[in-house]
mmCIF file of C-alpha atoms and ligand atoms in Angstrom:
data_model
loop_
_atom_site.group_PDB
_atom_site.id
_atom_site.type_symbol
_atom_site.label_atom_id
_atom_site.label_comp_id
_atom_site.label_asym_id
_atom_site.label_seq_id
_atom_site.Cartn_x
_atom_site.Cartn_y
_atom_site.Cartn_z
ATOM 1 C CA MET A 24 14.874 -9.610 -4.575
ATOM 2 C CA LYS A 25 16.112 -10.905 -7.928
ATOM 3 C CA ARG A 26 17.187 -14.077 -6.203
ATOM 4 C CA LYS A 27 13.631 -14.698 -5.024
ATOM 5 C CA MET A 28 11.956 -13.940 -8.339
ATOM 6 C CA LYS A 29 10.985 -17.084 -10.183
ATOM 7 C CA LYS A 30 11.443 -17.190 -13.911
ATOM 8 C CA LYS A 31 8.415 -18.614 -15.676
ATOM 9 C CA GLY A 32 10.426 -21.538 -17.033
ATOM 10 C CA ILE A 33 11.682 -22.438 -13.602
ATOM 11 C CA SER A 34 8.331 -22.149 -11.935
ATOM 12 C CA ILE A 35 6.892 -24.845 -14.208
ATOM 13 C CA GLY A 36 9.362 -27.235 -12.608
ATOM 14 C CA GLY A 37 8.317 -25.835 -9.250
ATOM 15 C CA LEU A 38 4.722 -26.341 -10.223
ATOM 16 C CA ILE A 39 5.197 -30.002 -11.047
ATOM 17 C CA ALA A 40 7.125 -30.579 -7.832
ATOM 18 C CA ALA A 41 4.424 -28.803 -5.852
ATOM 19 C CA ALA A 42 1.680 -30.757 -7.615
ATOM 20 C CA LEU A 43 3.433 -34.045 -6.806
ATOM 21 C CA PHE A 44 3.886 -32.916 -3.233
ATOM 22 C CA GLN A 45 0.230 -32.037 -3.097
ATOM 23 C CA ALA A 46 -0.759 -35.424 -4.510
ATOM 24 C CA VAL A 47 1.246 -37.101 -1.756
ATOM 25 C CA LEU A 48 -0.433 -34.878 0.802
ATOM 26 C CA LEU A 49 -3.885 -35.704 -0.476
ATOM 27 C CA THR A 50 -3.401 -39.446 -0.650
ATOM 28 C CA GLY A 51 -1.264 -39.707 2.473
ATOM 29 C CA CYS A 52 -3.301 -37.593 4.844
ATOM 30 C CA GLY A 53 -6.312 -36.176 3.059
ATOM 31 C CA GLU A 54 -7.855 -34.652 6.151
ATOM 32 C CA THR A 55 -5.028 -32.176 6.597
ATOM 33 C CA ALA A 56 -5.636 -30.344 3.328
ATOM 34 C CA PRO A 57 -5.967 -26.616 4.029
ATOM 35 C CA GLN A 58 -9.359 -25.016 3.801
ATOM 36 C CA ARG A 59 -9.810 -21.889 1.691
ATOM 37 C CA LEU A 60 -11.338 -18.961 3.582
ATOM 38 C CA SER A 61 -12.191 -15.689 1.921
ATOM 39 C CA SER A 62 -13.744 -12.374 2.865
ATOM 40 C CA VAL A 63 -14.279 -8.827 1.679
ATOM 41 C CA ASP A 64 -14.571 -6.065 4.282
ATOM 42 C CA MET A 65 -13.802 -2.417 4.878
ATOM 43 C CA ALA A 66 -10.871 -1.326 7.049
ATOM 44 C CA MET A 67 -8.508 1.667 7.033
ATOM 45 C CA GLY A 68 -11.017 3.456 4.819
ATOM 46 C CA THR A 69 -10.567 0.941 2.022
ATOM 47 C CA ILE A 70 -11.582 -2.506 0.804
ATOM 48 C CA VAL A 71 -9.760 -5.439 2.379
ATOM 49 C CA THR A 72 -9.905 -8.710 0.457
ATOM 50 C CA GLN A 73 -8.567 -11.823 2.152
ATOM 51 C CA THR A 74 -7.942 -15.337 0.907
ATOM 52 C CA LEU A 75 -6.444 -17.608 3.532
ATOM 53 C CA TYR A 76 -5.538 -21.295 3.366
ATOM 54 C CA VAL A 77 -5.910 -22.721 6.844
ATOM 55 C CA LEU A 78 -5.263 -26.215 8.144
ATOM 56 C CA PRO A 79 -8.034 -27.625 10.273
ATOM 57 C CA GLY A 80 -7.190 -28.104 13.952
ATOM 58 C CA SER A 81 -7.087 -26.223 17.211
ATOM 59 C CA GLU A 82 -6.398 -22.512 16.940
ATOM 60 C CA GLU A 83 -3.402 -20.650 18.216
ATOM 61 C CA GLY A 84 -3.806 -17.718 20.494
ATOM 62 C CA SER A 85 -7.566 -17.922 20.934
ATOM 63 C CA ALA A 86 -10.280 -20.290 22.011
ATOM 64 C CA GLY A 87 -12.233 -20.585 18.806
ATOM 65 C CA GLU A 88 -13.991 -23.201 16.782
ATOM 66 C CA THR A 89 -12.005 -25.365 14.427
ATOM 67 C CA ALA A 90 -12.183 -24.885 10.700
ATOM 68 C CA SER A 91 -13.680 -28.316 10.059
ATOM 69 C CA GLY A 92 -17.356 -28.989 9.435
ATOM 70 C CA GLY A 93 -19.975 -26.933 7.565
ATOM 71 C CA GLY A 94 -21.414 -24.296 9.900
ATOM 72 C CA ALA A 95 -18.450 -24.321 12.221
ATOM 73 C CA GLY A 96 -16.156 -23.778 9.234
ATOM 74 C CA GLU A 97 -17.986 -20.630 8.346
ATOM 75 C CA SER A 98 -17.636 -19.065 11.749
ATOM 76 C CA ALA A 99 -14.014 -20.136 11.956
ATOM 77 C CA ALA A 100 -13.485 -18.344 8.655
ATOM 78 C CA ASP A 101 -15.027 -15.204 10.085
ATOM 79 C CA GLU A 102 -12.878 -15.476 13.140
ATOM 80 C CA GLU A 103 -9.654 -15.915 11.214
ATOM 81 C CA THR A 104 -10.289 -13.024 8.848
ATOM 82 C CA ASP A 105 -11.739 -10.861 11.655
ATOM 83 C CA ARG A 106 -8.472 -11.098 13.523
ATOM 84 C CA ILE A 107 -6.649 -9.555 10.588
ATOM 85 C CA LEU A 108 -9.276 -6.803 10.377
ATOM 86 C CA GLN A 109 -8.863 -6.147 14.101
ATOM 87 C CA LEU A 110 -5.113 -5.889 13.650
ATOM 88 C CA LEU A 111 -5.643 -3.212 10.981
ATOM 89 C CA ALA A 112 -8.146 -1.308 13.107
ATOM 90 C CA ASP A 113 -5.782 -1.316 16.107
ATOM 91 C CA MET A 114 -2.864 -0.168 14.007
ATOM 92 C CA GLU A 115 -4.856 2.701 12.570
ATOM 93 C CA GLU A 116 -6.331 3.798 15.903
ATOM 94 C CA GLN A 117 -3.180 3.510 17.958
ATOM 95 C CA GLU A 118 -0.467 4.446 15.514
ATOM 96 C CA LEU A 119 -1.094 5.737 12.022
ATOM 97 C CA SER A 120 -4.260 7.764 11.590
ATOM 98 C CA TRP A 121 -4.052 11.542 11.704
ATOM 99 C CA ARG A 122 -7.849 11.591 12.009
ATOM 100 C CA ILE A 123 -8.075 9.604 15.253
ATOM 101 C CA PRO A 124 -6.918 11.847 18.131
ATOM 102 C CA GLU A 125 -5.610 8.917 20.217
ATOM 103 C CA SER A 126 -3.139 7.731 17.575
ATOM 104 C CA GLU A 127 0.574 8.373 17.872
ATOM 105 C CA ILE A 128 0.648 10.393 14.635
ATOM 106 C CA ALA A 129 -2.289 12.556 15.723
ATOM 107 C CA GLY A 130 -0.485 13.160 19.020
ATOM 108 C CA ILE A 131 2.645 14.346 17.205
ATOM 109 C CA ASN A 132 0.542 16.596 14.958
ATOM 110 C CA ALA A 133 -1.330 18.065 17.924
ATOM 111 C CA GLN A 134 1.965 19.029 19.575
ATOM 112 C CA ALA A 135 3.283 20.627 16.381
ATOM 113 C CA GLN A 136 0.067 22.562 15.805
ATOM 114 C CA GLU A 137 1.100 25.515 17.941
ATOM 115 C CA ALA A 138 4.838 25.417 18.404
ATOM 116 C CA GLU A 139 7.904 23.326 17.688
ATOM 117 C CA ALA A 140 8.314 20.617 20.304
ATOM 118 C CA ALA A 141 10.313 17.429 20.667
ATOM 119 C CA VAL A 142 7.816 14.569 20.880
ATOM 120 C CA PRO A 143 8.968 11.124 22.073
ATOM 121 C CA LEU A 144 8.478 8.318 19.567
ATOM 122 C CA SER A 145 7.629 4.689 20.214
ATOM 123 C CA ALA A 146 10.339 2.306 19.022
ATOM 124 C CA SER A 147 8.131 1.051 16.211
ATOM 125 C CA MET A 148 7.209 4.548 14.980
ATOM 126 C CA GLN A 149 10.854 5.510 15.058
ATOM 127 C CA GLN A 150 11.674 2.568 12.830
ATOM 128 C CA LEU A 151 8.852 3.366 10.397
ATOM 129 C CA LEU A 152 9.794 7.032 10.125
ATOM 130 C CA SER A 153 13.438 6.209 9.607
ATOM 131 C CA GLN A 154 12.568 3.943 6.642
ATOM 132 C CA ILE A 155 10.215 6.595 5.238
ATOM 133 C CA TRP A 156 12.851 9.328 5.536
ATOM 134 C CA GLN A 157 15.364 7.194 3.645
ATOM 135 C CA VAL A 158 12.979 7.000 0.692
ATOM 136 C CA SER A 159 12.230 10.729 0.971
ATOM 137 C CA GLU A 160 15.904 11.548 0.821
ATOM 138 C CA ASP A 161 16.608 9.177 -2.040
ATOM 139 C CA SER A 162 13.630 10.449 -4.051
ATOM 140 C CA GLY A 163 14.518 14.117 -3.560
ATOM 141 C CA GLY A 164 11.327 14.601 -1.556
ATOM 142 C CA ALA A 165 8.941 13.014 -4.090
ATOM 143 C CA LEU A 166 7.723 11.019 -1.096
ATOM 144 C CA ASP A 167 7.151 13.462 1.735
ATOM 145 C CA VAL A 168 4.827 12.550 4.605
ATOM 146 C CA THR A 169 4.957 16.124 5.914
ATOM 147 C CA VAL A 170 2.309 17.014 3.289
ATOM 148 C CA GLY A 171 -0.442 16.863 5.954
ATOM 149 C CA LYS A 172 -1.640 20.421 5.404
ATOM 150 C CA LEU A 173 -1.581 20.050 1.637
ATOM 151 C CA SER A 174 -3.421 16.733 1.628
ATOM 152 C CA ARG A 175 -6.151 18.203 3.828
ATOM 153 C CA LEU A 176 -6.465 21.092 1.405
ATOM 154 C CA TRP A 177 -6.796 18.665 -1.497
ATOM 155 C CA ASN A 178 -9.368 16.611 0.364
ATOM 156 C CA LEU A 179 -10.886 14.869 -2.630
ATOM 157 C CA ASP A 180 -13.359 12.918 -0.540
ATOM 158 C CA GLU A 181 -14.843 16.212 0.624
ATOM 159 C CA LEU A 182 -14.661 17.810 -2.808
ATOM 160 C CA THR A 183 -16.365 14.911 -4.528
ATOM 161 C CA LYS A 184 -18.955 14.454 -1.805
ATOM 162 C CA ALA A 185 -20.511 17.803 -2.641
ATOM 163 C CA ALA A 186 -21.104 17.113 -6.312
ATOM 164 C CA GLU A 187 -20.039 14.974 -9.265
ATOM 165 C CA GLU A 188 -18.653 18.032 -10.928
ATOM 166 C CA ILE A 189 -17.241 21.050 -9.211
ATOM 167 C CA SER A 190 -16.122 24.390 -10.548
ATOM 168 C CA ARG A 191 -12.604 25.746 -10.563
ATOM 169 C CA THR A 192 -13.537 28.139 -7.740
ATOM 170 C CA GLN A 193 -14.054 25.216 -5.347
ATOM 171 C CA LEU A 194 -10.462 24.029 -5.739
ATOM 172 C CA PRO A 195 -7.813 25.243 -3.285
ATOM 173 C CA THR A 196 -6.495 28.686 -4.211
ATOM 174 C CA ALA A 197 -2.875 29.399 -5.162
ATOM 175 C CA GLN A 198 -2.472 31.300 -1.895
ATOM 176 C CA GLN A 199 -3.790 28.406 0.204
ATOM 177 C CA ILE A 200 -1.411 26.045 -1.566
ATOM 178 C CA GLU A 201 1.526 28.373 -1.021
ATOM 179 C CA ASP A 202 0.684 28.616 2.686
ATOM 180 C CA ALA A 203 0.391 24.835 3.061
ATOM 181 C CA LEU A 204 3.674 24.352 1.171
ATOM 182 C CA ALA A 205 5.382 26.673 3.642
ATOM 183 C CA ASP A 206 4.517 24.106 6.356
ATOM 184 C CA THR A 207 5.805 21.142 4.327
ATOM 185 C CA GLY A 208 9.307 19.661 4.058
ATOM 186 C CA TYR A 209 10.741 16.366 5.309
ATOM 187 C CA ASP A 210 14.188 17.988 5.430
ATOM 188 C CA ARG A 211 13.045 20.426 8.124
ATOM 189 C CA VAL A 212 12.165 17.668 10.576
ATOM 190 C CA GLN A 213 14.638 16.786 13.289
ATOM 191 C CA PHE A 214 15.103 13.402 14.857
ATOM 192 C CA SER A 215 17.079 12.970 18.028
ATOM 193 C CA ALA A 216 17.422 10.209 20.596
ATOM 194 C CA GLY A 217 13.971 8.722 20.291
ATOM 195 C CA SER A 218 12.083 11.916 19.552
ATOM 196 C CA ILE A 219 10.874 13.933 16.601
ATOM 197 C CA SER A 220 10.444 17.664 16.256
ATOM 198 C CA LEU A 221 8.386 19.264 13.550
ATOM 199 C CA PRO A 222 8.446 22.989 12.800
ATOM 200 C CA ALA A 223 5.339 24.698 14.190
ATOM 201 C CA GLY A 224 2.391 24.128 11.874
ATOM 202 C CA MET A 225 3.745 21.067 10.071
ATOM 203 C CA GLN A 226 1.436 18.032 9.955
ATOM 204 C CA LEU A 227 2.259 14.403 9.192
ATOM 205 C CA ASP A 228 0.098 12.222 6.934
ATOM 206 C CA LEU A 229 1.157 8.581 6.553
ATOM 207 C CA GLY A 230 -1.511 7.914 3.904
ATOM 208 C CA ALA A 231 1.113 7.097 1.278
ATOM 209 C CA VAL A 232 2.568 4.228 3.315
ATOM 210 C CA GLY A 233 -0.185 3.087 5.711
ATOM 211 C CA LYS A 234 -1.542 0.261 3.597
ATOM 212 C CA GLY A 235 1.942 -1.055 2.907
ATOM 213 C CA ILE A 236 2.730 -1.010 6.635
ATOM 214 C CA ALA A 237 -0.556 -2.883 7.128
ATOM 215 C CA CYS A 238 0.710 -5.594 4.749
ATOM 216 C CA ASP A 239 3.920 -5.925 6.785
ATOM 217 C CA ARG A 240 1.886 -6.396 9.967
ATOM 218 C CA ILE A 241 -0.413 -8.909 8.295
ATOM 219 C CA SER A 242 2.599 -10.883 7.166
ATOM 220 C CA GLU A 243 4.007 -10.923 10.719
ATOM 221 C CA TYR A 244 0.672 -12.230 11.954
ATOM 222 C CA LEU A 245 0.480 -14.905 9.256
ATOM 223 C CA GLN A 246 3.962 -16.106 10.156
ATOM 224 C CA SER A 247 2.901 -16.508 13.771
ATOM 225 C CA GLN A 248 0.029 -18.814 12.767
ATOM 226 C CA SER A 249 1.366 -22.213 11.757
ATOM 227 C CA ARG A 250 -2.141 -23.285 10.668
ATOM 228 C CA ILE A 251 -2.096 -20.705 7.882
ATOM 229 C CA THR A 252 -0.202 -22.224 4.973
ATOM 230 C CA GLY A 253 -0.865 -19.554 2.382
ATOM 231 C CA ALA A 254 -2.606 -16.227 1.976
ATOM 232 C CA VAL A 255 -3.148 -13.279 -0.275
ATOM 233 C CA VAL A 256 -4.508 -10.160 1.369
ATOM 234 C CA ALA A 257 -5.226 -6.852 -0.363
ATOM 235 C CA VAL A 258 -5.592 -3.647 1.644
ATOM 236 C CA GLY A 259 -6.788 -1.249 -1.045
ATOM 237 C CA GLY A 260 -3.957 -0.996 -3.564
ATOM 238 C CA SER A 261 -1.430 -2.817 -1.369
ATOM 239 C CA VAL A 262 -1.229 -6.598 -1.455
ATOM 240 C CA VAL A 263 0.767 -9.232 0.411
ATOM 241 C CA THR A 264 1.239 -12.803 -0.789
ATOM 242 C CA TYR A 265 2.346 -15.390 1.739
ATOM 243 C CA GLY A 266 3.195 -19.092 1.695
ATOM 244 C CA GLN A 267 1.735 -21.379 -0.916
ATOM 245 C CA LYS A 268 -1.509 -22.316 -2.559
ATOM 246 C CA PRO A 269 -2.426 -25.952 -1.847
ATOM 247 C CA ASP A 270 -2.224 -26.795 -5.561
ATOM 248 C CA GLY A 271 1.226 -25.242 -5.823
ATOM 249 C CA THR A 272 0.268 -22.730 -8.522
ATOM 250 C CA PRO A 273 1.602 -19.169 -8.149
ATOM 251 C CA TRP A 274 -0.420 -16.358 -6.593
ATOM 252 C CA THR A 275 -2.070 -14.224 -9.258
ATOM 253 C CA VAL A 276 -2.455 -10.528 -8.547
ATOM 254 C CA ALA A 277 -4.418 -8.447 -11.054
ATOM 255 C CA ILE A 278 -3.430 -4.863 -11.840
ATOM 256 C CA MET A 279 -6.335 -2.540 -12.517
ATOM 257 C CA HIS A 280 -6.505 -0.779 -15.851
ATOM 258 C CA PRO A 281 -5.996 2.908 -15.076
ATOM 259 C CA ARG A 282 -8.311 4.114 -17.828
ATOM 260 C CA GLU A 283 -10.817 1.292 -18.428
ATOM 261 C CA GLU A 284 -12.922 1.001 -15.329
ATOM 262 C CA GLY A 285 -13.494 -2.534 -14.121
ATOM 263 C CA SER A 286 -10.929 -4.115 -16.428
ATOM 264 C CA TYR A 287 -7.397 -5.312 -15.834
ATOM 265 C CA LEU A 288 -4.163 -4.134 -17.342
ATOM 266 C CA GLY A 289 -2.603 -7.504 -16.658
ATOM 267 C CA THR A 290 -1.602 -9.920 -13.950
ATOM 268 C CA LEU A 291 1.417 -10.695 -11.811
ATOM 269 C CA GLU A 292 2.391 -14.255 -10.986
ATOM 270 C CA LEU A 293 4.263 -14.627 -7.730
ATOM 271 C CA THR A 294 5.491 -17.589 -5.736
ATOM 272 C CA GLY A 295 6.084 -17.006 -2.016
ATOM 273 C CA GLU A 296 6.121 -13.806 -0.030
ATOM 274 C CA TYR A 297 5.863 -10.509 -1.888
ATOM 275 C CA TYR A 298 4.469 -7.041 -1.379
ATOM 276 C CA ILE A 299 2.713 -5.356 -4.259
ATOM 277 C CA SER A 300 1.581 -1.755 -4.200
ATOM 278 C CA THR A 301 -0.180 0.289 -6.856
ATOM 279 C CA SER A 302 -0.589 4.065 -6.862
ATOM 280 C CA GLY A 303 -2.850 5.554 -9.502
ATOM 281 C CA ASP A 304 -4.732 8.702 -10.381
ATOM 282 C CA TYR A 305 -7.949 6.844 -11.234
ATOM 283 C CA GLU A 306 -9.521 6.019 -7.898
ATOM 284 C CA ARG A 307 -9.776 9.309 -6.092
ATOM 285 C CA TYR A 308 -9.962 12.214 -8.489
ATOM 286 C CA ILE A 309 -12.181 14.941 -9.820
ATOM 287 C CA LEU A 310 -12.246 16.449 -13.295
ATOM 288 C CA VAL A 311 -12.427 20.223 -13.493
ATOM 289 C CA ASP A 312 -12.441 21.773 -16.964
ATOM 290 C CA GLY A 313 -11.005 18.533 -18.318
ATOM 291 C CA VAL A 314 -8.086 18.516 -15.849
ATOM 292 C CA ARG A 315 -7.767 15.550 -13.494
ATOM 293 C CA TYR A 316 -7.144 16.469 -9.851
ATOM 294 C CA HIS A 317 -6.123 13.367 -7.931
ATOM 295 C CA HIS A 318 -4.737 12.482 -4.505
ATOM 296 C CA ILE A 319 -1.033 12.003 -5.223
ATOM 297 C CA LEU A 320 0.607 15.347 -4.646
ATOM 298 C CA ASP A 321 3.879 16.698 -5.925
ATOM 299 C CA PRO A 322 5.497 18.181 -2.814
ATOM 300 C CA ALA A 323 7.557 20.442 -5.098
ATOM 301 C CA THR A 324 4.490 22.251 -6.485
ATOM 302 C CA GLY A 325 1.710 21.569 -3.980
ATOM 303 C CA TYR A 326 -0.539 20.347 -6.829
ATOM 304 C CA PRO A 327 -1.506 16.817 -7.887
ATOM 305 C CA ALA A 328 1.516 15.245 -9.593
ATOM 306 C CA ARG A 329 1.699 15.648 -13.375
ATOM 307 C CA SER A 330 4.520 13.341 -14.317
ATOM 308 C CA GLY A 331 2.802 11.786 -17.320
ATOM 309 C CA LEU A 332 2.123 8.593 -15.328
ATOM 310 C CA CYS A 333 -1.323 7.329 -14.447
ATOM 311 C CA SER A 334 -0.356 4.152 -12.578
ATOM 312 C CA VAL A 335 2.689 2.669 -10.852
ATOM 313 C CA THR A 336 2.984 -0.856 -9.461
ATOM 314 C CA ILE A 337 5.901 -1.899 -7.275
ATOM 315 C CA VAL A 338 6.792 -5.454 -6.240
ATOM 316 C CA CYS A 339 9.384 -6.016 -3.524
ATOM 317 C CA ASP A 340 10.062 -7.819 -0.260
ATOM 318 C CA ASN A 341 8.729 -5.143 2.117
ATOM 319 C CA GLY A 342 5.258 -3.609 2.335
ATOM 320 C CA LEU A 343 6.216 -0.152 3.521
ATOM 321 C CA LEU A 344 8.855 0.099 0.820
ATOM 322 C CA ALA A 345 6.454 -1.033 -1.934
ATOM 323 C CA ASP A 346 3.904 1.602 -0.898
ATOM 324 C CA ALA A 347 6.491 4.353 -0.415
ATOM 325 C CA LEU A 348 8.075 3.662 -3.800
ATOM 326 C CA SER A 349 4.757 3.481 -5.671
ATOM 327 C CA THR A 350 3.890 6.991 -4.503
ATOM 328 C CA ALA A 351 7.407 8.387 -5.048
ATOM 329 C CA CYS A 352 7.731 6.876 -8.541
ATOM 330 C CA PHE A 353 4.334 8.275 -9.497
ATOM 331 C CA VAL A 354 5.544 11.767 -8.598
ATOM 332 C CA LEU A 355 8.912 11.360 -10.344
ATOM 333 C CA GLY A 356 7.670 10.034 -13.689
ATOM 334 C CA ALA A 357 8.769 7.067 -15.800
ATOM 335 C CA GLU A 358 12.479 7.648 -16.197
ATOM 336 C CA GLN A 359 13.405 8.737 -12.677
ATOM 337 C CA GLY A 360 10.805 6.406 -11.182
ATOM 338 C CA LEU A 361 12.341 3.415 -12.897
ATOM 339 C CA SER A 362 15.805 4.225 -11.612
ATOM 340 C CA LEU A 363 14.498 4.881 -8.073
ATOM 341 C CA ALA A 364 12.867 1.437 -8.019
ATOM 342 C CA GLU A 365 16.032 -0.180 -9.368
ATOM 343 C CA ARG A 366 18.169 1.484 -6.701
ATOM 344 C CA TRP A 367 15.972 -0.135 -4.037
ATOM 345 C CA GLY A 368 16.038 -3.565 -5.681
ATOM 346 C CA ALA A 369 12.315 -3.354 -6.386
ATOM 347 C CA GLU A 370 10.437 -4.327 -9.537
ATOM 348 C CA ALA A 371 8.306 -1.627 -11.142
ATOM 349 C CA LEU A 372 5.607 -1.287 -13.784
ATOM 350 C CA LEU A 373 4.906 2.302 -14.778
ATOM 351 C CA VAL A 374 2.027 3.264 -17.059
ATOM 352 C CA GLU A 375 1.950 6.576 -18.904
ATOM 353 C CA GLU A 376 -1.271 8.317 -19.834
ATOM 354 C CA ASP A 377 -0.707 7.542 -23.516
ATOM 355 C CA GLY A 378 -0.643 3.834 -22.596
ATOM 356 C CA ARG A 379 3.101 3.324 -22.797
ATOM 357 C CA LEU A 380 4.488 0.806 -20.282
ATOM 358 C CA TYR A 381 7.882 0.880 -18.593
ATOM 359 C CA MET A 382 9.171 -2.107 -16.635
ATOM 360 C CA THR A 383 12.216 -3.257 -14.728
ATOM 361 C CA ALA A 384 13.768 -6.483 -16.023
ATOM 362 C CA GLY A 385 12.358 -8.577 -13.171
ATOM 363 C CA MET A 386 8.871 -7.165 -13.764
ATOM 364 C CA GLU A 387 8.950 -8.424 -17.349
ATOM 365 C CA GLU A 388 9.319 -11.943 -15.982
ATOM 366 C CA ILE A 389 6.304 -11.806 -13.681
ATOM 367 C CA PHE A 390 3.890 -9.521 -15.557
ATOM 368 C CA THR A 391 1.497 -10.761 -18.232
ATOM 369 C CA ALA A 392 -0.476 -8.143 -20.155
ATOM 370 C CA ARG A 393 -4.157 -8.920 -20.495
HETATM 371 P P1 ADP B 411 -3.407 5.242 -1.889
HETATM 372 O O1 ADP B 411 -3.628 5.885 -0.569
HETATM 373 O O2 ADP B 411 -4.550 5.363 -2.820
HETATM 374 O O3 ADP B 411 -2.881 3.855 -1.780
HETATM 375 P P2 ADP B 411 -0.797 6.367 -2.242
HETATM 376 O O4 ADP B 411 -0.128 5.239 -1.563
HETATM 377 O O5 ADP B 411 -0.134 6.863 -3.473
HETATM 378 O O6 ADP B 411 -2.268 6.049 -2.636
HETATM 379 O O7 ADP B 411 -0.894 7.537 -1.181
HETATM 380 C C1 ADP B 411 -1.574 8.721 -1.426
HETATM 381 C C2 ADP B 411 -1.891 9.409 -0.113
HETATM 382 O O8 ADP B 411 -0.670 9.820 0.521
HETATM 383 C C3 ADP B 411 -2.694 10.688 -0.292
HETATM 384 O O9 ADP B 411 -4.057 10.435 -0.080
HETATM 385 C C4 ADP B 411 -2.109 11.627 0.739
HETATM 386 O O10 ADP B 411 -2.720 11.395 1.990
HETATM 387 C C5 ADP B 411 -0.682 11.206 0.841
HETATM 388 N N1 ADP B 411 0.213 11.817 -0.158
HETATM 389 C C6 ADP B 411 -0.085 12.382 -1.364
HETATM 390 N N2 ADP B 411 1.012 12.743 -2.030
HETATM 391 C C7 ADP B 411 2.064 12.397 -1.257
HETATM 392 C C8 ADP B 411 3.479 12.492 -1.397
HETATM 393 N N3 ADP B 411 4.029 13.010 -2.486
HETATM 394 N N4 ADP B 411 4.245 12.028 -0.391
HETATM 395 C C9 ADP B 411 3.696 11.487 0.723
HETATM 396 N N5 ADP B 411 2.384 11.383 0.924
HETATM 397 C C10 ADP B 411 1.564 11.809 -0.046
HETATM 398 MG MG1 MG B 412 1.944 4.632 -1.660
#
């Protein structure tokens, strides 16, 4: 991780080299300059923003139009970005969503609904769950994807659909929370030879890691497409940067201000492939009697986490890990969150409600406050 991080001083040299390289490219073979494609769509219940740099030429893996020429360029852009959207839709439908009955996670949940049962896992789900459980164990359960019952109880989308403001009586009751907590606990799940068994009543919810996993899959796809020379794709609060910009400048990723809507806290400058994930209490929340109820739950209490933090951004070399750590650090608070991120070789920016910022050393090199 540290090895890959570029110091600002060094990247100026890199910049000049890249600019020279680019100049050679432009004069030597101008027609091969990558074309910039961009799109904004909805997928996985969130906004997906794509910027792709694509070389003109015949496409891999599909019979499509080339990216050259006015009208044709436009449809090629749609096609390229649509393929990434399709990848996300397939992943959600077949693997991750607890809402879609055909998905692998929904299948596991359905079996655990009534009684404990060993459910076979696909190789890829087994790998995902094993990574998730490592973070759960190392964070003392701050990340716990067995919160399915709790997260359904704290269904903020439902709560906020009814009205802008709700009364205390519409919130889950202490008894409901206690009951849901009784069906929660990553340490009560058993894995054995390719199968998982959940205690009866436990429900999985991969919401805390889904968008990060999506970034990993996007990156795999980008690597398989030699025409794509650079990309930055945001799936909600999870972002992947890949390859290079044609002008050699670093990717710039803005971090939302957690308390000033529509403005930025600052920006990250990254060169190459990184995964950036932000968890905050400012996107899905409801205020009741001045208290903010948001969607990041503390599995120790069953209530929205109150760690003093309002936003956590993680930068590392794996999408699932970035997303898992951003949620776990949010629950743990600044001090423990910082050391969790450091243990995993990730960079972290943690923002407390009073505006105080905490950063790992590597984050200080890539973050610029606005
Ligand atoms: P977002 O989904 O906005 O990117 P997060 O990555 O922090 O935010 O994930 C929050 C989602 O994960 C919640 O909507 C819920 O489904 C689930 N969740 C909430 N708290 C936890 C937790 N402590 N551990 C695991 N999953 C959680
Ligand atoms: Mg997360």
